[in-house]
Coordinates of C-alpha atoms in Angstrom, one line a residue:
X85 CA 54.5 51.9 91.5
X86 CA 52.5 54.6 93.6
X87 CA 51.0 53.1 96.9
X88 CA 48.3 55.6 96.7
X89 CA 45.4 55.1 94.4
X90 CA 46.1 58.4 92.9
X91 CA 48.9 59.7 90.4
X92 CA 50.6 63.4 89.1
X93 CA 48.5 62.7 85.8
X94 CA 45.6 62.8 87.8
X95 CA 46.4 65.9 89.9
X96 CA 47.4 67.6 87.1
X97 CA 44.7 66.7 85.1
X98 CA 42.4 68.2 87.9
X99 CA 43.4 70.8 88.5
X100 CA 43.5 71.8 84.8
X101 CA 39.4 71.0 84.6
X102 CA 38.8 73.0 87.7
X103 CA 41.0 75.9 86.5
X104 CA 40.3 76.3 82.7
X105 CA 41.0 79.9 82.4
X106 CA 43.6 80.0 84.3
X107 CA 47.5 81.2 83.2
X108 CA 50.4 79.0 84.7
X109 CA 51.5 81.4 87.1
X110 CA 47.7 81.0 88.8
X111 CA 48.1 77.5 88.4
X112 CA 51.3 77.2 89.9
X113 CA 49.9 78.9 93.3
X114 CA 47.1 76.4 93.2
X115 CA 49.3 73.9 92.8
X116 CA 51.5 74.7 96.1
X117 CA 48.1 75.0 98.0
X118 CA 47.3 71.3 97.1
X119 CA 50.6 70.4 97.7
X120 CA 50.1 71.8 101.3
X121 CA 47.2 70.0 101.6
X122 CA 49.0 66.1 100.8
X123 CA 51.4 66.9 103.3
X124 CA 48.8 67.7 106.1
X125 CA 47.3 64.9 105.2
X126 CA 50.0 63.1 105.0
X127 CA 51.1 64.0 108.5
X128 CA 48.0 62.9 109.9
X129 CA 48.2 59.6 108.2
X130 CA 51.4 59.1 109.8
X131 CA 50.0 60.3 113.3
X132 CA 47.1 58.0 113.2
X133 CA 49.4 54.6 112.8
X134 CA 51.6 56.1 115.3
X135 CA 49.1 56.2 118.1
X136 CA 48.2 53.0 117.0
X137 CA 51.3 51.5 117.9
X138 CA 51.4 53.0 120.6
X139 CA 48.3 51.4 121.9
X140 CA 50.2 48.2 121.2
X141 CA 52.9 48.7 123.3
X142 CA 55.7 50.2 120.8
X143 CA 58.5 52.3 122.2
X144 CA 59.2 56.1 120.8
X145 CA 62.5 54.2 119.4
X146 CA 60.8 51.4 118.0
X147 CA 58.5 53.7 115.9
X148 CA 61.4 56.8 115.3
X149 CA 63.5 53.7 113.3
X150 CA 59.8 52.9 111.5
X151 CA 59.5 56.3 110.5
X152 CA 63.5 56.8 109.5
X153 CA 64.2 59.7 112.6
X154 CA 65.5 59.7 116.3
X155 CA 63.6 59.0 119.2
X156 CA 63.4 62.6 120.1
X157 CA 62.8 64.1 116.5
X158 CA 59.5 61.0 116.8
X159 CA 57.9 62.2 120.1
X160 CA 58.5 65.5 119.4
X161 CA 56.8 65.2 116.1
X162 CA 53.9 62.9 116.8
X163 CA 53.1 62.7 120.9
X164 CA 49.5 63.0 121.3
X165 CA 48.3 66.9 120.9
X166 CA 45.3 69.0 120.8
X167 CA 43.4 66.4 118.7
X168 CA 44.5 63.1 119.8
X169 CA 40.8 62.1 120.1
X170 CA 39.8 64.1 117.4
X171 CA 37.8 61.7 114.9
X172 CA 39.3 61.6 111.3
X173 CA 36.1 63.7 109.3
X174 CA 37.2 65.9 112.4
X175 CA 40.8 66.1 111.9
X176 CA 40.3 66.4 107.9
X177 CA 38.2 69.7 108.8
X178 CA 41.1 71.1 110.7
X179 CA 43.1 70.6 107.3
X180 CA 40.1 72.3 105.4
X181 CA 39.9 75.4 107.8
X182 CA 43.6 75.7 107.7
X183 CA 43.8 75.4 103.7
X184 CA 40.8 78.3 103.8
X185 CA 42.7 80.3 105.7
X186 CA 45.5 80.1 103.0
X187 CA 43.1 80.1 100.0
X188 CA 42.0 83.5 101.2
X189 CA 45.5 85.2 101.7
X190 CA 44.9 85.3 105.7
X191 CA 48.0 84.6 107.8
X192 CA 45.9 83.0 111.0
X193 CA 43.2 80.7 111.4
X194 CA 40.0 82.3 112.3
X195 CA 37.0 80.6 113.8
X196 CA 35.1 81.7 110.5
X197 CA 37.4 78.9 108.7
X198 CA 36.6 76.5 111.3
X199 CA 33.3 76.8 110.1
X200 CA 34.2 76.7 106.4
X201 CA 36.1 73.6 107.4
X202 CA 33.2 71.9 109.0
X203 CA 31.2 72.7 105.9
X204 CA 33.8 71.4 103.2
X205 CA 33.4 68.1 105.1
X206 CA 29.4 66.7 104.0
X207 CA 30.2 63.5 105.8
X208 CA 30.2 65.0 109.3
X209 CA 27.2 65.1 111.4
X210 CA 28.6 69.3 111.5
X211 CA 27.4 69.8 107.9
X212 CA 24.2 67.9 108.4
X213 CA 23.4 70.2 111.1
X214 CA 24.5 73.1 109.5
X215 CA 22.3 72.4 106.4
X216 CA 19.3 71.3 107.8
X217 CA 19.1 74.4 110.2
X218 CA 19.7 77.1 107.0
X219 CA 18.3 74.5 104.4
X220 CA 20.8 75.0 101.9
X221 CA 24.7 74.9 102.0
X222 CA 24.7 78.1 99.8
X223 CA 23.2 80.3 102.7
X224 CA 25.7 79.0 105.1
X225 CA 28.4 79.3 102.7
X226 CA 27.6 82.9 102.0
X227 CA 27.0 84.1 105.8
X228 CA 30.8 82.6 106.6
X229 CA 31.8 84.4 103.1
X230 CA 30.7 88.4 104.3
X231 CA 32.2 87.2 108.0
X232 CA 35.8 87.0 106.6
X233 CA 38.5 89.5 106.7
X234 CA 40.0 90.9 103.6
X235 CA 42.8 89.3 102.0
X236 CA 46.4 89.9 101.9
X237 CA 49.0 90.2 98.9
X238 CA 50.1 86.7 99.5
X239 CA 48.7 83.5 100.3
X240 CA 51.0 82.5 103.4
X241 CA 53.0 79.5 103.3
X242 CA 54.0 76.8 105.9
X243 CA 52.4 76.4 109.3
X244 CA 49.7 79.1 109.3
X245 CA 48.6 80.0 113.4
X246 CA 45.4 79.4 115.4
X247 CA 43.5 83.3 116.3
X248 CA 43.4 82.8 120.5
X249 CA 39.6 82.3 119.6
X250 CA 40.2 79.4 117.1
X251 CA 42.4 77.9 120.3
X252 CA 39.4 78.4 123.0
X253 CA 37.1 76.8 120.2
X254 CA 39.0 73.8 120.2
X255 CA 39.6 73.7 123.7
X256 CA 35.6 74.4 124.3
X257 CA 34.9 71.4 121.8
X258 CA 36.8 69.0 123.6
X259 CA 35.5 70.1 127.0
X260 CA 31.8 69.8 125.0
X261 CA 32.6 66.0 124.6
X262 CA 33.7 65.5 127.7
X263 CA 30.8 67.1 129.3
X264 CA 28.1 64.7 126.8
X265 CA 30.5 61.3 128.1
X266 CA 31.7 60.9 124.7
X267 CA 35.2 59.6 124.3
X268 CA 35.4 60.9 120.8
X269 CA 36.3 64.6 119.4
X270 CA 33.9 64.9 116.1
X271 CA 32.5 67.4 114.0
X272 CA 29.4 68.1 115.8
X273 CA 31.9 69.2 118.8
X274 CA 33.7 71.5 117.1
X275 CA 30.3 72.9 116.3
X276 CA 29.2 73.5 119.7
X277 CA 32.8 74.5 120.4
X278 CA 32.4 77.3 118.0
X279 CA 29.4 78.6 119.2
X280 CA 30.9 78.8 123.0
X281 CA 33.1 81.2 122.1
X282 CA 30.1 84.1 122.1
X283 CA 32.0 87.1 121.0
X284 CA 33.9 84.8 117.7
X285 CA 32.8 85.6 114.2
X286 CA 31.6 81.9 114.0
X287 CA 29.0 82.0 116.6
X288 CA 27.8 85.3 115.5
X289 CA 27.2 83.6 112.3
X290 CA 25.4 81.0 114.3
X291 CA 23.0 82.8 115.3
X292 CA 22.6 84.4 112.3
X293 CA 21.5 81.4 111.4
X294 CA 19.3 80.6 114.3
X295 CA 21.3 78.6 116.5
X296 CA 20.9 78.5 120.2
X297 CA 23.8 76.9 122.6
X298 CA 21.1 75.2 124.1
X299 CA 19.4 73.6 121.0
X300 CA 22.7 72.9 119.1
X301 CA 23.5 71.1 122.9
X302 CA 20.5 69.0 122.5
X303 CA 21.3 68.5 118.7
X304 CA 24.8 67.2 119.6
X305 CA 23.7 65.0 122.1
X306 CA 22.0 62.8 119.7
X307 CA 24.8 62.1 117.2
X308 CA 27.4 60.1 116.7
X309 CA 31.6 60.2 116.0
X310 CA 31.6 62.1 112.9

């Protein structure tokens, strides 16, 4: 029996609703892009327990025999990275941006799919945000949509790469929190992450939209770990 509440009869089954007209071939590519999707989810399921047991006082040994590898193959794999404080609605848009990136045939993570990521996640204080300042999640969605690069032939597969303005985003994020005293990494700091980065595609679309540094600031300020 499954451990997960979910089974290949359902995935299958939903993927065929959302893709109707599509020919197997289509579907097959869909399918590898979902399948991407479980294991980054996957890996940050396993990342999140690890740190956990880590707070408790468990060795790298202790958890590589937990997880079936070597001590080495463990700490090299899960030692705290880039988004170690990074809440999960947070982490899941990382996995969002990154499966945009490969939906549209790109081969690198831009900071316009950040922003799609923080939009395909409506339980983050980001969206909220986002929404309330354009009043519709069609407006934003369409300004992030004429921002992005043409497509290539292929949609890339594996580990797909941060732009150097993606990294300074998420590097500008966690400095955001740090400088608001909060001990958590969420949505709304990606945000103001994004719109750091001045010259980026996101922030341009930012202010398309009518964001300021300061006012988004002052928006962030008041929110919480989402």
């Amino acid at each position: 029996m499954s451990p997960l509440d979910i089974s290949l009869a359902d995935l299958i089954s939903r993927l065929d609703e959302e893709l109707p007209e599509a020919d197997e071939l289509a579907r097959i590519s869909e399918a590898r892009l979902r399948a991407q999707t479980l294991s980054d989810l996957g890996d940050q399921l396993i990342d999140h327990y690890v740190s956990k047991a880590k707070q408790t006082g468990a060795s790298w040994t202790e958890i590589g025999d937990a997880i079936g590898v070597s001590k080495q193959a463990a700490q090299q794999r899960h030692a705290p990275g880039p988004f170690e404080r990074y809440t999960n609605l947070n982490r899941h848009s990382i996995v969002l941006a990154q499966e945009a990136a490969r939906t549209h045939k790109h081969d690198s993570i831009g900071t316009e799919h950040l922003l799609l990521g923080l939009l395909g996640e409506p339980q983050g204080l980001a969206y909220e945000v986002l929404v309330a300042k354009a009043e519709s999640e069609r407006r934003v969605r369409d300004a992030i949509e004429e921002a992005l690069p043409p497509g290539g032939k292929k949609a890339p597969r594996g580990h797909i790469a941060f732009r150097p303005e993606s990294k300074e985003a998420i590097e500008q994020a966690r400095r955001a929190a740090a400088d608001l005293g909060h001990d958590w990494v969420g949505t709304e700091h990606t945000l103001l992450g994004l719109i750091r980065v001045e010259e980026s595609p996101a922030a341009r679309i930012l202010r398309q939209l009518g964001f300021t540094p300061d006012e988004l600031r002052e928006t962030v300020r008041a929110g919480s770990g989402r």
